[in-house]
Coordinates of C-alpha atoms in Angstrom, one line a residue:
M1 CA -2.3 15.8 2.7
S2 CA -1.3 12.1 2.6
L3 CA -3.0 9.6 4.8
V4 CA -1.4 7.9 7.8
L5 CA -2.7 4.4 8.4
A6 CA -2.4 2.3 11.6
L7 CA -4.2 0.1 14.4
V8 CA -5.3 -0.3 18.3
V9 CA -7.2 -2.1 21.1
G10 CA -9.8 -1.0 23.6
K11 CA -11.0 -1.7 27.1
D12 CA -12.4 -5.2 27.8
N13 CA -11.1 -6.2 31.2
G14 CA -7.6 -5.2 30.4
D15 CA -8.1 -5.9 26.7
D16 CA -10.5 -3.3 25.4
R17 CA -9.4 0.0 26.8
S18 CA -11.3 3.2 26.2
Q19 CA -10.6 5.6 29.0
K20 CA -11.0 9.3 29.2
G21 CA -7.7 11.1 28.8
Q22 CA -5.9 14.2 27.9
G23 CA -5.8 16.3 24.7
H24 CA -4.2 15.0 21.5
T25 CA -0.9 15.9 20.0
S26 CA -1.0 16.2 16.2
S27 CA 1.5 15.9 13.4
A28 CA 1.5 15.9 9.6
P29 CA 0.9 12.3 8.7
V30 CA 2.6 10.4 6.0
T31 CA 1.8 7.2 4.1
R32 CA 4.0 4.3 5.2
S33 CA 4.1 0.6 5.6
P34 CA 5.6 -1.0 8.7
S35 CA 8.6 -3.4 8.2
P36 CA 7.8 -6.9 9.6
T37 CA 11.4 -7.5 10.5
S38 CA 12.6 -4.2 12.1
G39 CA 9.3 -2.7 13.0
S40 CA 10.4 0.6 11.4
P41 CA 8.1 2.4 9.0
T42 CA 9.4 2.6 5.4
P43 CA 8.0 4.9 2.7
S44 CA 5.8 3.1 0.1
P45 CA 3.3 3.9 -2.5
S46 CA -0.4 3.6 -1.5
P47 CA -2.0 0.4 -2.7
S48 CA -4.5 0.7 -5.5
A49 CA -6.9 -2.0 -4.0
P50 CA -7.0 -4.2 -0.9
P51 CA -5.4 -7.7 -1.4
A52 CA -7.5 -10.6 -2.4
G53 CA -9.9 -11.8 0.3
Y54 CA -10.2 -8.3 1.8
E55 CA -13.0 -5.7 1.4
L56 CA -13.3 -2.0 2.3
R57 CA -15.7 -1.1 5.0
D58 CA -17.2 2.4 5.5
D59 CA -17.9 2.0 9.1
G60 CA -20.9 3.6 11.0
E61 CA -18.4 5.3 13.3
G62 CA -17.1 7.3 10.3
F63 CA -13.8 5.6 9.5
R64 CA -12.8 3.4 6.5
V65 CA -10.8 0.2 6.9
A66 CA -10.0 -3.0 5.0
V67 CA -11.1 -6.2 6.7
P68 CA -11.3 -9.8 5.5
E69 CA -14.4 -10.7 3.6
G70 CA -17.3 -12.2 5.6
W71 CA -16.2 -10.9 9.0
T72 CA -18.9 -9.6 11.4
R73 CA -19.0 -6.3 13.2
A74 CA -19.9 -5.4 16.8
T75 CA -19.3 -2.4 19.0
V76 CA -18.5 -1.7 22.6
P77 CA -19.4 1.7 24.2
S78 CA -16.4 3.9 24.9
E79 CA -15.8 6.5 27.5
Y80 CA -13.8 8.5 25.0
G81 CA -14.4 9.3 21.3
M82 CA -16.1 6.8 19.0
A83 CA -17.2 3.4 20.0
V84 CA -14.8 0.5 20.1
V85 CA -15.4 -1.5 16.9
N86 CA -14.6 -5.2 16.7
F87 CA -14.5 -7.1 13.4
R88 CA -14.4 -10.9 13.9
S89 CA -13.8 -14.0 11.7
P90 CA -16.8 -16.4 11.4
D91 CA -15.1 -18.8 13.8
R92 CA -14.4 -15.9 16.2
E93 CA -10.7 -16.9 16.4
R94 CA -9.4 -13.8 14.8
R95 CA -10.3 -10.2 15.5
L96 CA -9.5 -6.7 14.3
Q97 CA -10.2 -3.9 16.8
V98 CA -10.4 -0.1 16.0
Y99 CA -10.9 2.7 18.5
E100 CA -9.9 6.2 19.4
V101 CA -7.1 6.7 22.0
S102 CA -7.7 9.2 24.8
E103 CA -4.0 9.7 25.9
A104 CA -1.9 12.5 24.6
S105 CA 0.4 10.4 22.5
P106 CA 0.8 6.7 21.4
E107 CA 3.8 6.5 23.8
A108 CA 1.7 7.8 26.7
S109 CA -1.1 5.3 25.9
F110 CA 1.2 2.3 26.0
D111 CA 2.9 3.7 29.2
L112 CA -0.5 3.6 30.9
Y113 CA -1.5 0.2 29.5
L114 CA 1.8 -1.4 30.6
S115 CA 1.7 0.1 34.1
D116 CA 0.2 -1.5 37.2
R117 CA -2.8 0.9 36.9
T118 CA -4.2 -1.1 33.9
A119 CA -5.5 -4.7 34.2
K120 CA -4.1 -7.1 31.6
P121 CA -5.6 -10.2 30.1
R122 CA -4.7 -13.4 32.0
G123 CA -1.3 -14.7 31.0
F124 CA -0.2 -11.4 29.5
E125 CA 3.3 -11.5 28.2
K126 CA 4.9 -8.5 26.5
L127 CA 7.0 -9.6 23.5
A128 CA 8.0 -6.2 22.1
L129 CA 7.2 -2.5 22.2
T130 CA 8.5 -0.7 19.0
N131 CA 8.6 3.0 18.5
L132 CA 7.7 3.7 14.9
D133 CA 8.3 7.4 14.8
E134 CA 9.9 8.5 11.5
G135 CA 9.7 11.8 9.7
D136 CA 6.2 13.1 10.2
F137 CA 4.8 9.8 11.4
T138 CA 4.1 9.2 15.1
G139 CA 3.2 5.8 16.4
S140 CA 4.1 2.7 18.4
R141 CA 3.3 -1.0 18.2
L142 CA 3.0 -3.5 21.1
E143 CA 3.2 -7.2 20.5
Y144 CA 2.1 -9.5 23.2
L145 CA 0.6 -12.9 24.2
A146 CA -2.3 -13.7 26.4
D147 CA -4.0 -16.9 27.7
T148 CA -7.5 -15.5 27.4
I149 CA -9.2 -12.6 25.8
R150 CA -12.5 -11.6 27.4
N151 CA -15.6 -12.4 25.3
E152 CA -13.5 -14.5 22.9
P153 CA -13.2 -18.3 22.6
E154 CA -10.5 -20.4 24.1
V155 CA -7.9 -20.8 21.3
G156 CA -4.8 -21.7 23.5
T157 CA -2.5 -18.7 23.5
W158 CA -3.6 -15.5 21.8
H159 CA -1.1 -13.4 19.8
V160 CA -1.8 -9.7 19.4
Y161 CA -0.3 -6.8 17.5
D162 CA -1.6 -3.4 18.9
E163 CA -0.6 -0.3 17.0
R164 CA -1.4 3.3 18.2
F165 CA -0.7 6.2 15.9
V166 CA -1.5 9.8 15.0
A167 CA -3.8 9.8 11.9
A168 CA -4.4 12.3 9.2
D169 CA -7.0 14.1 11.3
G170 CA -4.5 14.8 14.1
K171 CA -6.3 12.3 16.4
I172 CA -4.8 9.1 17.9
Y173 CA -6.3 5.7 17.0
A174 CA -5.5 2.1 17.8
L175 CA -5.7 -0.9 15.5
A176 CA -5.2 -4.3 17.0
A177 CA -5.0 -7.7 15.4
Y178 CA -5.7 -10.9 17.4
G179 CA -5.3 -14.6 16.5
P180 CA -4.1 -17.9 17.8
D181 CA -0.4 -18.1 18.4
A182 CA -0.4 -21.7 17.4
D183 CA -0.8 -21.0 13.7
G184 CA 2.1 -18.5 13.5
R185 CA 2.3 -14.8 13.8
E186 CA 2.4 -13.6 10.2
D187 CA -1.4 -13.7 9.8
E188 CA -1.9 -11.1 12.6
L189 CA 0.8 -8.9 11.1
D190 CA -0.9 -9.1 7.6
L191 CA -4.3 -8.3 9.2
L192 CA -2.8 -5.3 10.9
T193 CA -0.8 -3.8 8.1
T194 CA -3.6 -4.3 5.5
A195 CA -6.1 -2.5 7.8
L196 CA -3.5 0.2 8.4
A197 CA -2.9 0.7 4.7
W198 CA -6.6 1.4 4.1
F199 CA -7.5 3.2 7.3
C200 CA -9.2 6.6 6.8
P201 CA -10.3 8.5 9.9
P202 CA -13.7 10.1 10.4
G203 CA -14.1 13.4 8.7
M204 CA -11.5 12.7 6.0
N205 CA -12.2 12.3 2.3
C206 CA -9.9 9.4 1.1
D207 CA -9.5 8.5 -2.5
P208 CA -8.8 5.0 -3.7
A209 CA -5.1 5.7 -3.8
G210 CA -5.1 6.3 0.0
N211 CA -4.7 10.1 0.0
A212 CA -6.8 12.0 2.4
A213 CA -8.2 15.5 2.6
L214 CA -10.4 17.2 5.2
D215 CA -14.1 17.3 4.2

């Protein structure tokens, strides 16, 4: 079985969301890499190693992911599934967040987040919501701006890519990349896609090429 890789955010006053929800849908995952221009997934070979400046982390919550070297780790308790895991840059101006999604599908999760029932960060502005479903892959990606992110420093406007997807274990996860909008948006996309390319969910045995099998 090939591994599906992707990202998400949790519940932190409209930012880090980890609510109890319904059962999961599942699909046979495929390896893919998102297209920065169209947002559509395109088939690609699994990378043999993370890019320079990144390292693999076998996290205490059971998953594997690639993060920039020297980043710190912290967790937030979740009402559903594993804890919300936050990786932060030394200056705390960039963040990668990983958590398990409680809703029945990535689409349902974003429907809830974008509804009036869910609080948003101050200054929230939706830029795009892209459906990435293709073949056996199921996922969606939200891009947005925010004036503030709770528990994070003031950086001006925050830029966020938040991807939610069905992984190789049939569960739904979120990977979210945060950074200042002032320095451009490609760095958040690079952070997200690199983490996705090396994401291995709990309970899966992933080899260096990115393939996964149930333990």
